[in-house]
Every structure is written in C-alpha cells, then in structure tokens.
Tab-separated table of N, CA and C in Angstrom:
chain	number	residue	atom	x	y	z
C	1	UNK	N	-3.164	-12.637	-6.764
C	1	UNK	CA	-2.057	-12.317	-7.007
C	1	UNK	C	-1.703	-11.090	-5.794
C	2	UNK	N	-0.582	-11.105	-5.296
C	2	UNK	CA	0.030	-10.485	-4.306
C	2	UNK	C	0.728	-9.095	-4.926
C	3	UNK	N	0.345	-7.559	-4.304
C	3	UNK	CA	1.183	-6.412	-4.985
C	3	UNK	C	2.682	-6.721	-4.256
C	4	UNK	N	3.499	-6.451	-5.260
C	4	UNK	CA	5.148	-6.448	-4.685
C	4	UNK	C	5.682	-5.264	-4.257
C	5	UNK	N	5.261	-4.642	-2.962
C	5	UNK	CA	5.791	-3.340	-2.781
C	5	UNK	C	7.204	-3.327	-2.360
C	6	UNK	N	8.090	-2.121	-2.537
C	6	UNK	CA	9.363	-2.060	-1.986
C	6	UNK	C	9.278	-1.203	-0.827
C	7	UNK	N	10.123	-1.368	0.057
C	7	UNK	CA	10.221	-0.304	1.404
C	7	UNK	C	10.381	1.099	0.339
C	8	UNK	N	10.007	2.095	1.397
C	8	UNK	CA	10.323	3.647	0.896
C	8	UNK	C	9.926	3.657	-0.243
C	9	UNK	N	9.073	3.398	-0.725
C	9	UNK	CA	8.331	3.746	-2.033
C	9	UNK	C	7.002	3.947	-1.973
C	10	UNK	N	6.483	4.844	-3.092
C	10	UNK	CA	4.653	5.057	-2.477
C	10	UNK	C	4.070	4.509	-3.952
C	11	UNK	N	2.791	3.993	-3.338
C	11	UNK	CA	2.115	3.403	-4.505
C	11	UNK	C	0.514	3.752	-4.207
C	12	UNK	N	-0.301	4.389	-5.812
C	12	UNK	CA	-1.358	4.351	-5.555
C	12	UNK	C	-2.273	3.178	-5.529
C	13	UNK	N	-3.545	3.199	-4.553
C	13	UNK	CA	-3.820	2.305	-4.226
C	13	UNK	C	-5.515	2.472	-4.338
C	14	UNK	N	-6.312	1.554	-4.740
C	14	UNK	CA	-7.661	1.791	-4.927
C	14	UNK	C	-8.294	1.737	-3.405
C	15	UNK	N	-9.308	2.452	-3.120
C	15	UNK	CA	-10.490	2.105	-1.994
C	15	UNK	C	-10.961	1.146	-2.002
C	16	UNK	N	-11.620	0.308	-3.299
C	16	UNK	CA	-12.644	-0.309	-3.261
C	16	UNK	C	-12.181	-1.420	-3.840
C	17	UNK	N	-10.645	-2.025	-3.436
C	17	UNK	CA	-10.529	-2.901	-4.135
C	17	UNK	C	-9.315	-3.128	-5.278
C	18	UNK	N	-10.288	-2.671	-6.545
C	18	UNK	CA	-9.761	-2.767	-7.721
C	18	UNK	C	-8.882	-3.892	-8.321
C	19	UNK	N	-8.659	-3.771	-9.283
C	19	UNK	CA	-8.054	-5.140	-9.938
C	19	UNK	C	-6.216	-4.592	-9.784
C	20	UNK	N	-5.496	-5.515	-9.551
C	20	UNK	CA	-3.995	-5.788	-9.512
C	20	UNK	C	-3.404	-4.518	-10.208
C	21	UNK	N	-3.781	-4.423	-11.660
C	21	UNK	CA	-3.293	-3.240	-12.423
C	21	UNK	C	-3.583	-1.890	-11.766
C	22	UNK	N	-4.553	-1.529	-11.128
C	22	UNK	CA	-4.805	-0.451	-10.049
C	22	UNK	C	-3.638	0.128	-9.277
C	23	UNK	N	-2.757	-0.666	-8.837
C	23	UNK	CA	-2.077	-0.858	-7.868
C	23	UNK	C	-0.799	-0.158	-8.711
C	24	UNK	N	-0.247	1.017	-8.612
C	24	UNK	CA	1.019	1.516	-9.466
C	24	UNK	C	1.818	2.393	-8.380
C	25	UNK	N	3.093	2.249	-8.802
C	25	UNK	CA	3.908	3.063	-8.005
C	25	UNK	C	3.928	4.584	-8.571
C	26	UNK	N	4.180	5.339	-7.727
C	26	UNK	CA	3.944	6.665	-8.181
C	26	UNK	C	4.854	7.679	-7.189
C	27	UNK	N	5.235	8.641	-7.492
C	27	UNK	CA	5.940	9.458	-7.229
C	27	UNK	C	4.935	9.755	-5.292
C	28	UNK	N	5.985	10.120	-4.383
C	28	UNK	CA	5.223	10.170	-3.278
C	28	UNK	C	4.377	11.905	-2.870
C	29	UNK	N	4.909	12.689	-3.957
C	29	UNK	CA	4.063	13.910	-4.012
C	29	UNK	C	3.119	13.970	-4.746
C	30	UNK	N	2.762	13.064	-5.745
C	30	UNK	CA	1.585	12.772	-6.527
C	30	UNK	C	0.549	12.649	-5.828
C	31	UNK	N	-0.849	13.252	-6.450
C	31	UNK	CA	-1.907	13.640	-5.854
C	31	UNK	C	-2.857	12.407	-6.427
C	32	UNK	N	-3.733	11.841	-5.410
C	32	UNK	CA	-4.427	10.683	-5.610
C	32	UNK	C	-5.541	10.892	-6.835
C	33	UNK	N	-5.744	9.894	-7.619
C	33	UNK	CA	-6.796	10.225	-8.504
C	33	UNK	C	-7.844	9.649	-7.734
C	34	UNK	N	-9.126	9.697	-8.473
C	34	UNK	CA	-10.525	9.484	-7.685
C	34	UNK	C	-10.461	8.437	-7.282
C	35	UNK	N	-11.051	7.979	-5.636
C	35	UNK	CA	-11.090	6.661	-5.252
C	35	UNK	C	-10.037	6.077	-5.221
C	36	UNK	N	-8.641	6.686	-4.764
C	36	UNK	CA	-7.656	6.091	-4.617
C	36	UNK	C	-6.786	6.901	-3.394
C	37	UNK	N	-5.648	6.082	-2.922
C	37	UNK	CA	-5.067	7.045	-2.127
C	37	UNK	C	-3.330	6.618	-2.103
C	38	UNK	N	-2.734	7.640	-2.164
C	38	UNK	CA	-1.189	7.454	-2.025
C	38	UNK	C	-0.604	7.072	-0.444
C	39	UNK	N	0.021	5.641	-0.639
C	39	UNK	CA	0.459	5.184	0.564
C	39	UNK	C	2.016	4.814	0.232
C	40	UNK	N	2.653	4.920	1.119
C	40	UNK	CA	4.349	4.484	1.057
C	40	UNK	C	4.681	3.347	1.892
C	41	UNK	N	5.182	2.538	1.691
C	41	UNK	CA	5.661	1.442	1.998
C	41	UNK	C	6.664	1.603	3.158
C	42	UNK	N	6.866	1.345	4.582
C	42	UNK	CA	7.729	1.630	5.231
C	42	UNK	C	8.396	0.580	5.514
C	43	UNK	N	7.953	-0.873	6.011
C	43	UNK	CA	8.512	-2.003	5.964
C	43	UNK	C	7.741	-2.961	5.216
C	44	UNK	N	8.640	-4.127	5.134
C	44	UNK	CA	8.105	-5.170	4.395
C	44	UNK	C	8.879	-6.527	5.027
C	45	UNK	N	7.693	-7.531	5.381
C	45	UNK	CA	8.224	-8.883	5.929
C	45	UNK	C	7.485	-9.906	5.564
C	46	UNK	N	7.442	-10.836	6.541
C	46	UNK	CA	6.335	-12.011	6.424
C	46	UNK	C	5.045	-11.692	6.689
C	47	UNK	N	4.410	-12.520	7.000
C	47	UNK	CA	2.554	-12.421	7.400
C	47	UNK	C	2.832	-12.247	8.881
C	48	UNK	N	3.747	-12.515	9.368
C	48	UNK	CA	3.557	-11.863	10.838
C	48	UNK	C	4.143	-10.766	11.030
C	49	UNK	N	4.160	-9.873	10.296
C	49	UNK	CA	4.930	-8.407	10.383
C	49	UNK	C	4.080	-7.530	11.551
C	50	UNK	N	4.880	-6.769	12.266
C	50	UNK	CA	3.970	-6.292	13.306
C	50	UNK	C	4.244	-4.574	13.094
C	51	UNK	N	3.266	-3.662	13.426
C	51	UNK	CA	3.476	-2.580	12.572
C	51	UNK	C	3.218	-1.263	13.569
C	52	UNK	N	3.781	0.037	13.911
C	52	UNK	CA	3.109	0.524	15.055
C	52	UNK	C	1.848	0.839	14.750
C	53	UNK	N	1.182	1.616	15.654
C	53	UNK	CA	0.048	2.342	15.727
C	53	UNK	C	-0.508	3.093	14.749
C	54	UNK	N	0.563	4.000	14.091
C	54	UNK	CA	0.555	5.056	13.124
C	54	UNK	C	0.283	4.541	11.746
C	55	UNK	N	0.817	3.130	11.378
C	55	UNK	CA	0.888	2.520	10.117
C	55	UNK	C	-0.170	1.243	9.943
C	56	UNK	N	-0.478	1.187	8.848
C	56	UNK	CA	-1.361	0.278	8.437
C	56	UNK	C	-0.622	-1.303	8.355
C	57	UNK	N	-1.263	-2.260	8.871
C	57	UNK	CA	-0.615	-3.631	8.306
C	57	UNK	C	-1.491	-4.081	7.560
C	58	UNK	N	-0.905	-4.857	6.306
C	58	UNK	CA	-1.516	-5.328	5.329
C	58	UNK	C	-0.809	-6.534	4.928
C	59	UNK	N	-1.596	-7.543	5.125
C	59	UNK	CA	-0.551	-9.017	4.807
C	59	UNK	C	-1.525	-9.854	3.869
C	60	UNK	N	-0.696	-11.063	3.132
C	60	UNK	CA	-1.241	-11.550	2.334
C	60	UNK	C	-0.462	-13.085	2.333
C	61	UNK	N	-1.424	-14.090	2.645
C	61	UNK	CA	-1.305	-15.335	2.547
C	61	UNK	C	-0.523	-16.341	1.558
C	62	UNK	N	-1.252	-15.909	0.172
C	62	UNK	CA	-0.790	-16.686	-0.997
C	62	UNK	C	-0.267	-15.597	-1.984
C	63	UNK	N	0.686	-16.219	-2.942
C	63	UNK	CA	1.321	-17.554	-3.259
C	63	UNK	C	2.331	-17.484	-2.048
C	64	UNK	N	2.810	-16.691	-1.131
C	64	UNK	CA	3.915	-16.468	-0.044
C	64	UNK	C	3.476	-15.662	1.032
C	65	UNK	N	3.554	-15.853	2.109
C	65	UNK	CA	3.372	-14.762	3.300
C	65	UNK	C	3.957	-13.870	3.034
C	66	UNK	N	3.556	-12.705	2.973
C	66	UNK	CA	4.115	-11.527	2.762
C	66	UNK	C	3.224	-10.557	3.982
C	67	UNK	N	4.186	-9.629	4.309
C	67	UNK	CA	3.186	-8.399	4.857
C	67	UNK	C	3.814	-7.091	4.835
C	68	UNK	N	2.942	-5.977	4.780
C	68	UNK	CA	3.497	-4.725	4.617
C	68	UNK	C	3.479	-3.834	5.643
C	69	UNK	N	3.984	-2.650	6.129
C	69	UNK	CA	3.876	-1.504	6.968
C	69	UNK	C	3.586	-0.394	6.105
C	70	UNK	N	2.210	0.478	6.093
C	70	UNK	CA	1.980	1.512	5.375
C	70	UNK	C	1.794	2.262	5.999
C	71	UNK	N	2.024	3.818	5.404
C	71	UNK	CA	1.590	5.162	5.956
C	71	UNK	C	0.978	5.639	4.782
C	72	UNK	N	-0.276	6.580	5.298
C	72	UNK	CA	-0.823	7.207	4.037
C	72	UNK	C	-0.237	8.498	3.983
C	73	UNK	N	-0.050	8.933	2.352
C	73	UNK	CA	0.795	10.059	2.149
C	73	UNK	C	0.253	11.393	2.765
C	74	UNK	N	0.622	12.478	3.176
C	74	UNK	CA	-0.058	13.389	3.892
C	74	UNK	C	-0.803	14.446	2.511
C	75	UNK	N	-0.435	14.240	1.440
C	75	UNK	CA	-1.338	14.718	0.426
C	75	UNK	C	-2.021	14.034	-0.305
C	76	UNK	N	-2.543	12.669	0.288
C	76	UNK	CA	-3.392	11.905	-0.069
C	76	UNK	C	-4.887	12.108	0.319
C	77	UNK	N	-5.753	11.845	-0.291
C	77	UNK	CA	-7.302	12.084	-0.163
C	77	UNK	C	-8.033	11.100	0.533
C	78	UNK	N	-8.950	11.143	1.153
C	78	UNK	CA	-9.659	9.934	1.688
C	78	UNK	C	-8.951	9.145	2.943
C	79	UNK	N	-9.464	8.229	3.076
C	79	UNK	CA	-9.243	7.228	4.294
C	79	UNK	C	-8.525	5.958	3.894
C	80	UNK	N	-7.614	5.393	4.662
C	80	UNK	CA	-6.672	4.334	4.536
C	80	UNK	C	-6.981	3.437	5.722
C	81	UNK	N	-7.729	2.267	5.695
C	81	UNK	CA	-7.988	1.858	7.066
C	81	UNK	C	-7.163	0.400	7.056
C	82	UNK	N	-7.105	-0.615	8.000
C	82	UNK	CA	-6.415	-1.732	7.926
C	82	UNK	C	-6.814	-2.833	8.908
C-alpha cells in the first residue's frame, strides 16, 4: 500500500519502515514520538517528480505511480534521508 499524502500537510513517519498504520497526519508543530520524524509534503506528482536539493524525493510504483517532495519539520528529531 502507498501512503496518500496531501500537499502542505504534515505526517508522522516511522524511521525504520513501520506499518502503514504508523504513518499519521499530525499538526506540523507536533513533536515526533520515538523513532519517527515529522515531515511536510511540499508537492505531489507521479513517480517522475523532481524535488529541489533541500527536499526528499519519495516515490512509489504500486498500485499507481506517485511521488512526493518532503521536508523535515524543524522541530523533528532524527534524520530523514531519501
């Protein structure tokens, strides 16, 4: 299954993969719980999406080609790499 992220919305994302249920929409000012980060969806497109260097590109091919550009919330702990 593929996360269905909306633009300009923040999500709690587990750092070690986790289950789809671990991905939650949250307020952007929320502090992350252990082993998660808070990321904001900056843009959304298909799997060929291009993101600036300060954003993380995250793409999926199944069930449909989709891609996101994400930024880590400044209050988040940990690192988000892509």
